[in-house]
CSV table of C-alpha atoms in Angstrom, one decimal:
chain,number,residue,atom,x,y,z
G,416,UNK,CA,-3.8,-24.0,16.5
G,417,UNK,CA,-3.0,-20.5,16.1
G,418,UNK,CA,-1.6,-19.1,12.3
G,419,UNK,CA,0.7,-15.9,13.1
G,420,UNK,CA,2.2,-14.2,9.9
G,421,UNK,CA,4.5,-11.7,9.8
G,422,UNK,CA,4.2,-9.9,6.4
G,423,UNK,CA,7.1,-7.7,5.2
G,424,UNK,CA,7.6,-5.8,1.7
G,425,UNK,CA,9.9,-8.6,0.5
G,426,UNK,CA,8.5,-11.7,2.3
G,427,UNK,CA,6.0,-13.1,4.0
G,428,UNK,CA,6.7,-15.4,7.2
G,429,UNK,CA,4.0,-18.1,8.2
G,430,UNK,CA,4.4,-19.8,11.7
G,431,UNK,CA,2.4,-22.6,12.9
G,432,UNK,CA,1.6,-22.6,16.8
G,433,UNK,CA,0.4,-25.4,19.0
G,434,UNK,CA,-0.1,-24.0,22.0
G,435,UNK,CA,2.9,-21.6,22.7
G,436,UNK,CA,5.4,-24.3,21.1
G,437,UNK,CA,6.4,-23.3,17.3
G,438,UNK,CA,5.1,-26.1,15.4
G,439,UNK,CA,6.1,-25.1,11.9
G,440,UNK,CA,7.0,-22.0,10.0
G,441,UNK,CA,7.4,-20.9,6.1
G,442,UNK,CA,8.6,-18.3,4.0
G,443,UNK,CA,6.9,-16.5,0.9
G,444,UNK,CA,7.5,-14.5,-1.3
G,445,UNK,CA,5.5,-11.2,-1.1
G,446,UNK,CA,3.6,-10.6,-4.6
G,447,UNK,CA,1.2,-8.2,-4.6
G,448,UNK,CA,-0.2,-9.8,-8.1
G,449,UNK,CA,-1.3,-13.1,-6.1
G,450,UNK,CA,-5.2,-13.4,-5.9
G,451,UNK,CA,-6.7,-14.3,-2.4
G,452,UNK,CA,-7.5,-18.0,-3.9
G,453,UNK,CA,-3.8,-18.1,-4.7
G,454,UNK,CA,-2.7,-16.8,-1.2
G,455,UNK,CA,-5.5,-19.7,0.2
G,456,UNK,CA,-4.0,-22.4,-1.7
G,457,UNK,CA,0.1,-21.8,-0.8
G,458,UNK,CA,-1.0,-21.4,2.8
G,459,UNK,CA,-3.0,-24.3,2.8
G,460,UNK,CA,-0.3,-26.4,0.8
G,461,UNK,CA,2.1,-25.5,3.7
G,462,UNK,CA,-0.5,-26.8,6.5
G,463,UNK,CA,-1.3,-29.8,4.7
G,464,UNK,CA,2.7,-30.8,3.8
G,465,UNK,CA,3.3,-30.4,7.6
G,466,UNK,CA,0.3,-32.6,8.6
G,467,UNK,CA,-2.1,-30.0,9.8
G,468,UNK,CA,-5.7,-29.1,7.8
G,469,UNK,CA,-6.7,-25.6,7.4
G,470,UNK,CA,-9.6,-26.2,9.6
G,471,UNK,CA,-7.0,-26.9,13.0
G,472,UNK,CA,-6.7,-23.1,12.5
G,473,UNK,CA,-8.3,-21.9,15.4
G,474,UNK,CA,-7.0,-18.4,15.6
G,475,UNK,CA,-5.2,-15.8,13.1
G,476,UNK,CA,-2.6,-13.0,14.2
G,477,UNK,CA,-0.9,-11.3,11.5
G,478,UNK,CA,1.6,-7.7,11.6
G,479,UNK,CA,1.9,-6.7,8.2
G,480,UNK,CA,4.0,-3.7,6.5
G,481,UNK,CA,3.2,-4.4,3.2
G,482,UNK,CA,-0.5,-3.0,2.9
G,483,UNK,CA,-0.6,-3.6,-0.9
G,484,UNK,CA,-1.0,-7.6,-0.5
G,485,UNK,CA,-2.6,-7.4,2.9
G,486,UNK,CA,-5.9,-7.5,3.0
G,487,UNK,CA,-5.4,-10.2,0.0
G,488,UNK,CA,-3.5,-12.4,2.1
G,489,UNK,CA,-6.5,-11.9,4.8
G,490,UNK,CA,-9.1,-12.9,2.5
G,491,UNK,CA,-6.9,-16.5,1.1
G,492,UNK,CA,-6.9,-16.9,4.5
G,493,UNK,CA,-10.6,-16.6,5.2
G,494,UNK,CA,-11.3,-19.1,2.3
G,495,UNK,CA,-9.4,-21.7,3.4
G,496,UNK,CA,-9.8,-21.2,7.3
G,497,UNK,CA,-12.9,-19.6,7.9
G,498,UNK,CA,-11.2,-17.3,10.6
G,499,UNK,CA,-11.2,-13.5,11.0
G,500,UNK,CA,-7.8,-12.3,11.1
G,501,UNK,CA,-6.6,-10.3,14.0
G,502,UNK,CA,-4.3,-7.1,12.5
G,503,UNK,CA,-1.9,-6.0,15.3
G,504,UNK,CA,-1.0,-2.6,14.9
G,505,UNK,CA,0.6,0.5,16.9
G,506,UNK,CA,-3.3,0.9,18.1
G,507,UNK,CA,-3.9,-2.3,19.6
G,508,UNK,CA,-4.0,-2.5,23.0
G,509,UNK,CA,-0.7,-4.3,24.1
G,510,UNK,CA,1.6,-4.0,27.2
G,511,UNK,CA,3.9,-1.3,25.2
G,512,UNK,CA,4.5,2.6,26.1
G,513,UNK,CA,5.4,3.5,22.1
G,514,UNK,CA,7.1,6.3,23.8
G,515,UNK,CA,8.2,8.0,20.4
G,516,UNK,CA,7.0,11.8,18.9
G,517,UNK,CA,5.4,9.9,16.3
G,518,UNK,CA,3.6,6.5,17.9
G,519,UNK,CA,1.1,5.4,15.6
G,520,UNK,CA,3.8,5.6,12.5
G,521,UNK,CA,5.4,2.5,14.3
G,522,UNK,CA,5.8,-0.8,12.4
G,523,UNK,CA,3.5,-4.0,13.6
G,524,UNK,CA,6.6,-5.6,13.1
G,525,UNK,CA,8.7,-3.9,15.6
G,526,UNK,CA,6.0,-3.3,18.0
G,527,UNK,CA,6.0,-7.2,18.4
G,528,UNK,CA,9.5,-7.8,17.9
G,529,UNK,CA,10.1,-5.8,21.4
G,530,UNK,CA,7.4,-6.7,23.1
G,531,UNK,CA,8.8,-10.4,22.3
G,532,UNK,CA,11.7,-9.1,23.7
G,533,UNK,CA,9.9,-7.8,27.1
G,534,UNK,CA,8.4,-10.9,27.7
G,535,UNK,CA,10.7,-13.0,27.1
G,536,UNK,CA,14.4,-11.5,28.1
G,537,UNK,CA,12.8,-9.2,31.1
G,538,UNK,CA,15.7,-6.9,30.3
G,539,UNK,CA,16.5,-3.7,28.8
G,540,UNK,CA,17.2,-5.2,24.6
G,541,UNK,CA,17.8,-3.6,21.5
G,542,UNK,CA,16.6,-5.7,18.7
G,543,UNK,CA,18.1,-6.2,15.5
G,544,UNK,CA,15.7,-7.5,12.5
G,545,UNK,CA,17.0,-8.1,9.2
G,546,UNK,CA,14.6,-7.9,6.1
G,547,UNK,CA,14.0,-5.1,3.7
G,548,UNK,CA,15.5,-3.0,5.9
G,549,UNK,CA,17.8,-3.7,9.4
G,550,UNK,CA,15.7,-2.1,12.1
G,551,UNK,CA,17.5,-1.5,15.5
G,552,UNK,CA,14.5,-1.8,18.0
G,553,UNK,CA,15.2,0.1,21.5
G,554,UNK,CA,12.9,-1.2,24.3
G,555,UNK,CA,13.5,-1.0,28.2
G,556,UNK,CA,13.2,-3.8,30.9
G,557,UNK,CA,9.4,-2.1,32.1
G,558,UNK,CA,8.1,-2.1,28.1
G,559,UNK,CA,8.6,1.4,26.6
G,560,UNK,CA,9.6,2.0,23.3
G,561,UNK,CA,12.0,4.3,23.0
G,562,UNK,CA,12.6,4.4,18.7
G,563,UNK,CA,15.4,2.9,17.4
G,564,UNK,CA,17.6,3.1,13.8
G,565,UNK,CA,16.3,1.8,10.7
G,566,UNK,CA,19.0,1.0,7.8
G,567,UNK,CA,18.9,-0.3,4.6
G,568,UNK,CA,18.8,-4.1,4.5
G,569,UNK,CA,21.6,-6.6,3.4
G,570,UNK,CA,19.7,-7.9,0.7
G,571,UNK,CA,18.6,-4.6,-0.6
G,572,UNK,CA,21.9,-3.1,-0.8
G,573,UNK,CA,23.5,-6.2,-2.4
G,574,UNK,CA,20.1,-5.9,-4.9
G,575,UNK,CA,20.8,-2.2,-5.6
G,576,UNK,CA,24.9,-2.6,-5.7
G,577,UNK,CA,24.5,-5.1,-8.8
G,578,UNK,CA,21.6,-3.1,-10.5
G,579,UNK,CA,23.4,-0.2,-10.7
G,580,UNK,CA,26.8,-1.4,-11.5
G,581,UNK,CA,26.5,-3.4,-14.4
G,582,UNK,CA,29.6,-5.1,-14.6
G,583,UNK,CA,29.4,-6.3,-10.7
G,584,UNK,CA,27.3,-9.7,-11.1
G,585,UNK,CA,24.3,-11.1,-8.7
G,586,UNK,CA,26.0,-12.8,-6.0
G,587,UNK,CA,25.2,-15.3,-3.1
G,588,UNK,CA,25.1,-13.1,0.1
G,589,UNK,CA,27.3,-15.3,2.3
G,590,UNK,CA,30.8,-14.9,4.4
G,591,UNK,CA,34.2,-15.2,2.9
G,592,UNK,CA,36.7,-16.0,4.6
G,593,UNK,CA,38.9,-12.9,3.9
G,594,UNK,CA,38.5,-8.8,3.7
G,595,UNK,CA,40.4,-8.6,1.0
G,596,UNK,CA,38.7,-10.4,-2.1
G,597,UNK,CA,40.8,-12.6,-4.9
G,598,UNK,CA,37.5,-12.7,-7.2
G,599,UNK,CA,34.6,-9.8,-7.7
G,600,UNK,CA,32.1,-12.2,-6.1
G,601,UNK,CA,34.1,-12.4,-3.1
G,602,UNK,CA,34.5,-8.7,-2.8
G,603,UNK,CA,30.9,-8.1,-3.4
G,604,UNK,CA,30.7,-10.6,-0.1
G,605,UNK,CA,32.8,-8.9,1.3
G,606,UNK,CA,31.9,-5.5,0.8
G,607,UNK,CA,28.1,-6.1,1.7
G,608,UNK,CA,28.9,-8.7,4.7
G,609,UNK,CA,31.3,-6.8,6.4
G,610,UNK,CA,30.2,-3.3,5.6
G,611,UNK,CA,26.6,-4.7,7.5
G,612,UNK,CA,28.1,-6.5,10.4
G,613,UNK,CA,30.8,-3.3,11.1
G,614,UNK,CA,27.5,-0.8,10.6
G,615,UNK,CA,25.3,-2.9,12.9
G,616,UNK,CA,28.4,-2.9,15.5
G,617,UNK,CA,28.5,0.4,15.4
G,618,UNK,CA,24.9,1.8,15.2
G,619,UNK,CA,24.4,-0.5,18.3
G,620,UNK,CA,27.8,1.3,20.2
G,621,UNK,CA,26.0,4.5,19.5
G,622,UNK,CA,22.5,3.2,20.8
G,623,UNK,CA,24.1,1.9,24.1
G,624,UNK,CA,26.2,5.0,24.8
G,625,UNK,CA,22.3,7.3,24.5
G,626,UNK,CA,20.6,4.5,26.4
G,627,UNK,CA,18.8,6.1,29.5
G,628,UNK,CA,20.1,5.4,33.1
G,629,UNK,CA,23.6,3.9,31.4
G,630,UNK,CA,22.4,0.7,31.5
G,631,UNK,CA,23.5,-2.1,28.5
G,632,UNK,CA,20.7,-4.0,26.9
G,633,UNK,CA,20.7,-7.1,25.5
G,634,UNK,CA,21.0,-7.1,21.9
G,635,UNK,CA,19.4,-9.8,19.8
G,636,UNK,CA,19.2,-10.5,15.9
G,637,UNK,CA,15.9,-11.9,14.5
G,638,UNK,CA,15.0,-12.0,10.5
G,639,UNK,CA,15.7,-14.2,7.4
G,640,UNK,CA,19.6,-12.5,7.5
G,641,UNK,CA,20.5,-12.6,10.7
G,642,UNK,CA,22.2,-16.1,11.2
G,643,UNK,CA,24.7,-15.1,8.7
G,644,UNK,CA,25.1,-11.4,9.9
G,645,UNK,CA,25.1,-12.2,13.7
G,646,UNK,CA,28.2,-14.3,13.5
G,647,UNK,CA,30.5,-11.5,11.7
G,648,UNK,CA,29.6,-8.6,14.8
G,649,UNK,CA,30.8,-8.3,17.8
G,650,UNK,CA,27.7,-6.6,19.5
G,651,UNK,CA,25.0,-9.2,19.0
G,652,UNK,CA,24.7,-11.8,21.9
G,653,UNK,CA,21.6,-13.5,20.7
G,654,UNK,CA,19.9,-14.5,17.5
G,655,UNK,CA,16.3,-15.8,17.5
G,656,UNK,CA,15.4,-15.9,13.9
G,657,UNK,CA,11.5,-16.5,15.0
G,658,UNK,CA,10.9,-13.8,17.6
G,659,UNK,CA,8.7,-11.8,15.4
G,660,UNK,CA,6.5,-15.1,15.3
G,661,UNK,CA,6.9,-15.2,18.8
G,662,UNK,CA,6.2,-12.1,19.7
G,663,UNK,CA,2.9,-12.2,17.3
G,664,UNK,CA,1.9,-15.5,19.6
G,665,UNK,CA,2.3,-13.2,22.4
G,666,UNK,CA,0.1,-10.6,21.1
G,667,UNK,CA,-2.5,-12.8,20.5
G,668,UNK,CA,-2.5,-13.9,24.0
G,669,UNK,CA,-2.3,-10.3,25.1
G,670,UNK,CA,-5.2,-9.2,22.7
G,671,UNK,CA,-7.9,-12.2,23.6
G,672,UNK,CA,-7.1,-14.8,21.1
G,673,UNK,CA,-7.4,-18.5,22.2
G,674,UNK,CA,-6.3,-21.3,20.3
C-alpha cells in the first residue's frame, strides 16, 4: 500500500493507493502547531476508519510546499508506519525537462501535477490546480516544462475580500445562479466565482495563443476548488480533482518505490 500526500499551505491531501487504483483519500487541515504524534494519530485514524492498519503502508511519497509542518508530518508518519518518507522535489530524478530560467524554484506540486498529465493524457496540457493559489501548469506532449501562471486562489481572495471589508460577511463559495446579485452573499458569489472562472478563461486564451508550435493543449482542473470553478469556464475540458495524488503514485514508480 503506498501513502502519497500532497501538502499545500492551506491543506494537506492524503491518498491511499493499492496498487495503481486510488483506494481512499482525505483532506487536512495544515497546522503548523500539530506535534508529529498528533500528525501520527489523524493519519492513522483515517487508515483505520477506511479499514486499512498503518502497518499495510508499504511505501511513502509526499510533495510538500508548506516546509513549516513538513518534516512534522514525516516524523507522525514514521511513528505510526515505520517508513522513510520519499520527498519529491524539482531535484528528483523524474521524466521532466523543468525547462524554466529558474528550475529548482519549481513546486513538488506542479512538478507532479504535469508529469501526471504526461503520463496519463500523452498530449500537450495546461493544468489548472486550485488551492492557495490557482497555478496554470504548461507542459508539452514529450515532458518539458515550460512555466506557467500562478494567481491568487478562490479561497484566498474570498478570505481576504471579507477581512478587509468589514461589512461584507464570510460566505459559502458556491455558484449563483445569476451575475447580478439580489443579496450581498450572492454578490460576493458572484463576484469571486465569476471573477475566477472569467480570469482562468482568459489566462488560459493567453497561454494557448504563446504555446510553441501553435498547437492547443488540453487543459485540465485538479484541486479541492476545481469542481465548482470548472463548470463556470469555458476553457477547461477536464477536471480530475486527484491528479496531484496520481501524479505523486507515478513518481514513486518513476523514483524506485514499490508497494
Amino acid at each position: 500500500m503506498l501513502l502519497a500526500l500532497d501538502v499545500g499551505n492551506t491543506e494537506i491531501t492524503v491518498g491511499v493507493f493499492l496498487g495503481d487504483d486510488l483506494e481512499a483519500h482525505w483532506r487536512l487541515t495544515t497546522n503548523p502547531d500539530r506535534t508529529p504524534d498528533e500528525w501520527g494519530s489523524a493519519i492513522g485514524g483515517f487508515l483505520l476508519q477506511a479499514g486499512h492498519s498503518p502497518n499495510e503502508v508499504r511505501a511513502v511519497c509526499m510533495a510538500s510546499v508548506a516546509p513549516t509542518v513538513t518534516q512534522s508530518v514525516v516524523e507522525g508518519i514514521a511513528l505510526i508506519t515505520g517508513r522513510t518518507t520519499l520527498l519529491v522535489d524539482a531535484r528528483s530524478p523524474l521524466p521532466v525537462k523543468l525547462d524554466v530560467d529558474e528550475p529548482l524554484t519549481v513546486g513538488a506540486d506542479r512538478i507532479v501535477n504535469v508529469l501526471a498529465a504526461v503520463e496519463l493524457f500523452k498530449a500537450d496540457s495546461i493544468v489548472v490546480d486550485f488551492g492557495t493559489a490557482t497555478t496554470f501548469d504548461c507542459v508539452t506532449e514529450d515532458a518539458r516544462f515550460l512555466g506557467g501562471a500562478i494567481m491568487p486562489g478562490l479561497r484566498t481572495s474570498a478570505d481576504q475580500l471579507t477581512r478587509r471589508a468589514a461589512k461584507l460577511p464570510a460566505t459559502e463559495l458556491r455558484a449563483p445562479s445569476r451575475v447580478i446579485g439580489r443579496r450581498t452573499e450572492e454578490c460576493i458569489q458572484a463576484g469571486v466565482l465569476f471573477g475566477t472562472a472569467d480570469a482562468v478563461d482568459g489566462i488560459v486564451r493567453r497561454i494557448t495563443a504563446e504555446w510553441p508550435g501553435g498547437k492547443k493543449p488540453r487543459v485540465v482542473a485538479t484541486g479541492g476548488l476545481a469542481a465548482i470553478v470548472a463548470p463556470l469556464t469555458t476553457t477547461i475540458e477536464l477536471t480530475d480533482p486527484d491528479l496531484t495524488l496520481r501524479g505523486l503514485r507515478i513518481a514513486a514508480r518513476h523514483l524506485g518505490l514499490e508497494w
